[in-house]
GROMACS .gro file of C-alpha atoms in nm:
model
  225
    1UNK     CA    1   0.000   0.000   0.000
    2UNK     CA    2   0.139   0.331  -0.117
    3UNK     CA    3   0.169   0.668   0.196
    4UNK     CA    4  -0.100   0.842   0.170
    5UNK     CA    5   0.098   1.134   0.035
    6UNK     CA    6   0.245   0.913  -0.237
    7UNK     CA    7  -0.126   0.863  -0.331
    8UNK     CA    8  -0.238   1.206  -0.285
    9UNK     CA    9   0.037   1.253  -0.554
   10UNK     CA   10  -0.038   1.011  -0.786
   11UNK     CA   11  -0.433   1.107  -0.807
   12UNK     CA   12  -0.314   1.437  -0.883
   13UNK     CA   13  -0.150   1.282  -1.177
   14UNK     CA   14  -0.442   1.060  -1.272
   15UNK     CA   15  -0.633   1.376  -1.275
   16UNK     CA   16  -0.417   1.608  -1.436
   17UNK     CA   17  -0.407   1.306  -1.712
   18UNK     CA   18  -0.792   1.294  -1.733
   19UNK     CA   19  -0.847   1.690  -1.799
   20UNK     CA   20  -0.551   1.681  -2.064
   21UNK     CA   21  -0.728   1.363  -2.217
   22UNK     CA   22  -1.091   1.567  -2.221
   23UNK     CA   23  -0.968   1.877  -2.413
   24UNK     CA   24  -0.752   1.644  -2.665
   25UNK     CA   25  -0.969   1.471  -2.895
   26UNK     CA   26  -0.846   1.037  -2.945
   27UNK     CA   27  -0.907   1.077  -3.279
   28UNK     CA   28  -0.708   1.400  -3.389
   29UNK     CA   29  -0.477   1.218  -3.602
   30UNK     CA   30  -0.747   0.948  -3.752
   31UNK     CA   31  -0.948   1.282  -3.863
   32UNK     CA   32  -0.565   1.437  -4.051
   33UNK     CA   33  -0.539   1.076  -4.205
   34UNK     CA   34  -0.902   1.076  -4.338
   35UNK     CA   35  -0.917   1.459  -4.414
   36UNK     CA   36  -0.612   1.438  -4.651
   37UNK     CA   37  -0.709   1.082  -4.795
   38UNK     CA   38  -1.063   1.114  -4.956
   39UNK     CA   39  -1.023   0.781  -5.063
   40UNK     CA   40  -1.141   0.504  -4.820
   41UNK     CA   41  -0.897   0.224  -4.980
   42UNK     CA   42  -0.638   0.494  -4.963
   43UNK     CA   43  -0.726   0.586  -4.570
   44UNK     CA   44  -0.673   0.247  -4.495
   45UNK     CA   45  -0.352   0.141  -4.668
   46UNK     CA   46  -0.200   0.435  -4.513
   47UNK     CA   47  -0.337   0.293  -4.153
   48UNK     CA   48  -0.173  -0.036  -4.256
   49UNK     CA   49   0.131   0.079  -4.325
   50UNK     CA   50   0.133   0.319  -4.027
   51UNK     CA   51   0.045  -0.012  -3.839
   52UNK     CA   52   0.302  -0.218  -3.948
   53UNK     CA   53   0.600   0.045  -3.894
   54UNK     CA   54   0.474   0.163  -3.550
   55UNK     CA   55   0.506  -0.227  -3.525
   56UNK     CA   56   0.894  -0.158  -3.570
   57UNK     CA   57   0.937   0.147  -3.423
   58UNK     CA   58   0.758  -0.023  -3.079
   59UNK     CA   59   1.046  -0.317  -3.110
   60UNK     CA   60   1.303  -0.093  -3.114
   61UNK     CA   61   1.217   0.136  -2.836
   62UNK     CA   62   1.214  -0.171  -2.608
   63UNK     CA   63   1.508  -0.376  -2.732
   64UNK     CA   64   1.757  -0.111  -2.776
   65UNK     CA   65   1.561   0.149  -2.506
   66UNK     CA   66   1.559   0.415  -2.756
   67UNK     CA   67   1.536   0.750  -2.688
   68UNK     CA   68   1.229   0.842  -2.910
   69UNK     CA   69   0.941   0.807  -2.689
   70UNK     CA   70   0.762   1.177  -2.738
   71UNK     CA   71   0.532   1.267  -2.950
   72UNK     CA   72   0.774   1.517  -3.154
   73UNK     CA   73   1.042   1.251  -3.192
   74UNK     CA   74   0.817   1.050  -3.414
   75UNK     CA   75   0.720   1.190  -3.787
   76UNK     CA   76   0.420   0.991  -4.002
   77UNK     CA   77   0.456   1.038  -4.380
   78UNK     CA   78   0.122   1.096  -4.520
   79UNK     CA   79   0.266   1.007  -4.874
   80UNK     CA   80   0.422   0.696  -4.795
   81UNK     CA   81   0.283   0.535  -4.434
   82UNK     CA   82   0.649   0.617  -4.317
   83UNK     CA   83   0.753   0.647  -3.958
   84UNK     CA   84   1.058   0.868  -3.902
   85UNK     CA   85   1.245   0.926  -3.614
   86UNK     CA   86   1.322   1.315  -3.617
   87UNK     CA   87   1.539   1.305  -3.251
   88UNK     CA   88   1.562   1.084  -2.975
   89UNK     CA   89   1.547   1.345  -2.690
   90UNK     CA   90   1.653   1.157  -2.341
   91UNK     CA   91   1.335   1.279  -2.080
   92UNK     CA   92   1.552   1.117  -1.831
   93UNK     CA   93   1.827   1.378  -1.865
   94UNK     CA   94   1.652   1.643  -1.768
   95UNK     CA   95   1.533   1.468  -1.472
   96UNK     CA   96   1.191   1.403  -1.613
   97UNK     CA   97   1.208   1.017  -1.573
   98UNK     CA   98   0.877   0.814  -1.503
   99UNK     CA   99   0.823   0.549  -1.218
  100UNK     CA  100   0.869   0.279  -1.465
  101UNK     CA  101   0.905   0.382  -1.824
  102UNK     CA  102   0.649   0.224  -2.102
  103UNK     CA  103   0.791  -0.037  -2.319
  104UNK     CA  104   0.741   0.174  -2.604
  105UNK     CA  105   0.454   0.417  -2.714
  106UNK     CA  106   0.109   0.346  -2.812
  107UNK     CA  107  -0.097   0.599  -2.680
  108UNK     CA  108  -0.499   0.718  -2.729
  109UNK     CA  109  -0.438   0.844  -3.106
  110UNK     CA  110  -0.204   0.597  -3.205
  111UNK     CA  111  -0.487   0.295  -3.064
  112UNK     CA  112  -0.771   0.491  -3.256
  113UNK     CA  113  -0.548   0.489  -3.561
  114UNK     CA  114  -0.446   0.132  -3.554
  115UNK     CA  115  -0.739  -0.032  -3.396
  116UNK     CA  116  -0.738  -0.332  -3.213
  117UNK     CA  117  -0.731  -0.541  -3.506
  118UNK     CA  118  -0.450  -0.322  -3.672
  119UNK     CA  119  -0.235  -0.430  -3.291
  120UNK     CA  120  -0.344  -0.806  -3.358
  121UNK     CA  121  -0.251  -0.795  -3.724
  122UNK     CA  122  -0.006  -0.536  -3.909
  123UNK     CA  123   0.166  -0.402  -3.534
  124UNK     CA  124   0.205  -0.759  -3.415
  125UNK     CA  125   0.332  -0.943  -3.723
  126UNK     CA  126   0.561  -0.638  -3.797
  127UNK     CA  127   0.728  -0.616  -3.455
  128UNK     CA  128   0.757  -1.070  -3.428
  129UNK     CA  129   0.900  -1.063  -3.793
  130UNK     CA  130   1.101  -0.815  -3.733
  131UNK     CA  131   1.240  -0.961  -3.381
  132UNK     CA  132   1.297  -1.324  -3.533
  133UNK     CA  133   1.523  -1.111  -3.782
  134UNK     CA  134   1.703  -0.957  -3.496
  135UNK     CA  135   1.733  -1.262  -3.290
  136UNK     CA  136   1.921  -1.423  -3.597
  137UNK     CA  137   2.288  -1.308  -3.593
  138UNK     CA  138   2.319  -1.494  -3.947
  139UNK     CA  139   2.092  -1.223  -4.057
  140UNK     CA  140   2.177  -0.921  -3.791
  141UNK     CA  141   2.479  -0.937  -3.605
  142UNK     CA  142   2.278  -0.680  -3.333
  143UNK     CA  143   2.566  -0.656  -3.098
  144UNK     CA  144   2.784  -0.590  -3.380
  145UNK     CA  145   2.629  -0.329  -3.516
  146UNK     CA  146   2.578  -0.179  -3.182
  147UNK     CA  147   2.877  -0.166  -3.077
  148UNK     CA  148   3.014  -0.018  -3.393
  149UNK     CA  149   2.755   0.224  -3.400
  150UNK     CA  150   2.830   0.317  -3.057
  151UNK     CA  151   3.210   0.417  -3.174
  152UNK     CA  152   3.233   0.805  -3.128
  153UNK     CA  153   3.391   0.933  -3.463
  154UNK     CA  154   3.763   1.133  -3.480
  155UNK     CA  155   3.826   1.492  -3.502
  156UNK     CA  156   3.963   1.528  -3.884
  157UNK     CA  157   4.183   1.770  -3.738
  158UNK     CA  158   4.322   1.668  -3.419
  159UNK     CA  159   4.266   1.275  -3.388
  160UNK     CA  160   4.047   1.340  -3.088
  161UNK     CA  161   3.725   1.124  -3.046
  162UNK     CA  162   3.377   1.328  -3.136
  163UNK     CA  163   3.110   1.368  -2.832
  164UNK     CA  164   2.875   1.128  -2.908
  165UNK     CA  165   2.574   0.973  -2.705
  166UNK     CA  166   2.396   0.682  -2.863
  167UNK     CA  167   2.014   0.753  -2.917
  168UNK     CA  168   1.937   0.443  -2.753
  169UNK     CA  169   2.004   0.304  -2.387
  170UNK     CA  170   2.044  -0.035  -2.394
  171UNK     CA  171   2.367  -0.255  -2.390
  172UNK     CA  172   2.428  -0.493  -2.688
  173UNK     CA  173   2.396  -0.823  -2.495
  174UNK     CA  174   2.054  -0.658  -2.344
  175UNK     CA  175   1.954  -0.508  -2.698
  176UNK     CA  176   2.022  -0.956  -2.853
  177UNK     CA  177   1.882  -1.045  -2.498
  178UNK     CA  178   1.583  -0.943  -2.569
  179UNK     CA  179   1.549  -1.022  -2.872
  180UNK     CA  180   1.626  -1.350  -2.831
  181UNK     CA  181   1.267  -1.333  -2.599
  182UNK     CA  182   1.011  -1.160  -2.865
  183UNK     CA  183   1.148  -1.402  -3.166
  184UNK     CA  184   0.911  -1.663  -3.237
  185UNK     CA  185   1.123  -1.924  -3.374
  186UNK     CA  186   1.378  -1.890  -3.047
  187UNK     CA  187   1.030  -1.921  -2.797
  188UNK     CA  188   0.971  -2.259  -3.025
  189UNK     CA  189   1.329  -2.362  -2.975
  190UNK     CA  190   1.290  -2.311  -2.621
  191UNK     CA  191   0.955  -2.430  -2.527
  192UNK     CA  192   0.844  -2.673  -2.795
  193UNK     CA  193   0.575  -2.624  -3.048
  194UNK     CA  194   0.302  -2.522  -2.814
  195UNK     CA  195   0.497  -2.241  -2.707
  196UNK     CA  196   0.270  -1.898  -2.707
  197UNK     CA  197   0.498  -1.692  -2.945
  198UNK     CA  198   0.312  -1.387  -2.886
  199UNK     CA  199   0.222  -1.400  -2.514
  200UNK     CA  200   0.562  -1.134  -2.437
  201UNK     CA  201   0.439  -0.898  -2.721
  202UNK     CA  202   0.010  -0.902  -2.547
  203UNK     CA  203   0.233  -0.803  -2.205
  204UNK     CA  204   0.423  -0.550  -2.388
  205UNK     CA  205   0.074  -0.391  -2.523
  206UNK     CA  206  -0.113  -0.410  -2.186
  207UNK     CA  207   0.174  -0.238  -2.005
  208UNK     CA  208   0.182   0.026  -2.304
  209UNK     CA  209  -0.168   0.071  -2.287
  210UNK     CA  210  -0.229   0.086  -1.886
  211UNK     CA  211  -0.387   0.420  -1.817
  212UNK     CA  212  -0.217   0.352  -1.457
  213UNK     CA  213   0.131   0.326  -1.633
  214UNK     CA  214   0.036   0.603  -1.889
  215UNK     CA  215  -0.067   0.908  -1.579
  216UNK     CA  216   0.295   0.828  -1.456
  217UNK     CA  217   0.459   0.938  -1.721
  218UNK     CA  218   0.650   1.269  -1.685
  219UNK     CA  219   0.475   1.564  -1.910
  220UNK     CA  220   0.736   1.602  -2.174
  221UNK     CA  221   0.612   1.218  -2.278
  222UNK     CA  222   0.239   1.401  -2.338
  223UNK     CA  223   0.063   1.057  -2.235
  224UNK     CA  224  -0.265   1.209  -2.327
  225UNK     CA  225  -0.182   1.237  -2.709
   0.00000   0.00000   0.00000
């Protein structure tokens, strides 16, 4: 049981959460997608591929921790069904960090845009296809990569290493650990056939989802969006 001013705090949050979720709409970027796609067949390949690479982009913010997690950091191509990553602001260096930070983002708009069958299909398939990739260091050599990637470049001039800080948080063994537990075909290796290869992935979405996890985010993270 939490002090009582520990609660008093955190129903402050839930209702500071609430009033910001009244005056923003769930379906303010549903109504941009359908008022610049008169087409329905249109509207909803564009939702499909928004889907699917939210799908990707929700892998990789909880494998490698990235640092793309508000609103701003992530860009949707109307054209295409693109997601692009624009920054990867860290809210925890400004000492804005949550209770427990969400496994990735998948807030009100992004739900109303995907629907649940667009999480069950295109977001799901996306993000297990996509991990059983990862998992496969025949096909990605993840810790590789990341720990190239992680190598701060040299000053032309003076020899002298670049600052540098990796837009994502998480070491390459923890990036390939977990990996290793979203990929289908490694839960099969491990557990047999009747292994639930999507069981991880329905916790990741519930804990995503919880509108207890979501109030305890800090405001830069805009929850309510």
């Amino acid at each position: 049981v939490a002090p009582p001013d520990e609660e008093a705090r955190r129903e402050r949050l839930r209702q500071a959460y609430d009033d910001a979720c009244r005056g923003v709409p769930d379906d303010a970027l549903l109504r941009c997608v359908r008022e610049s796609l008169p087409s329905l067949v249109q509207q909803w390949e564009l939702r499909r591929a928004l889907t699917a690479q939210l799908g990707l982009h929700a892998l990789l913010s909880y494998t490698l921790q990235l640092k793309a997690l508000q609103p701003g950091s992530v860009v949707f191509s109307r054209a295409t069904g693109a997601v692009h990553l624009a920054c990867a602001a860290d809210l925890t260096a400004a000492g804005a960090a949550a209770e427990k930070p969400l496994p990735f983002r998948l807030t009100r708009n992004l739900q109303r845009l995907a629907t649940p069958f667009g999480v069950d299909g295109a977001f799901s398939a996306t993000f297990s296809a996509a991990a059983e990739c990862f998992a496969s260091p025949r096909k990605c050599p993840l810790e590789l990569w990341l720990a190239t990637l992680a190598q701060p470049e040299e000053d032309g001039a003076t020899g002298a290493p670049l600052p540098f800080s990796p837009p994502w948080g998480a070491a390459p063994a923890e990036a390939a650990s977990r990996m290793h537990a979203l990929s289908p075909a490694e839960l099969v290796k491990k557990m047999g056939k009747q292994a639930d290869v999507h069981a991880n992935l329905r916790a990741l979405v519930a804990e995503a989802t919880s509108e207890e996890a979501l109030t305890r985010q800090p405001p830069a993270w805009q929850a309510w969006l």
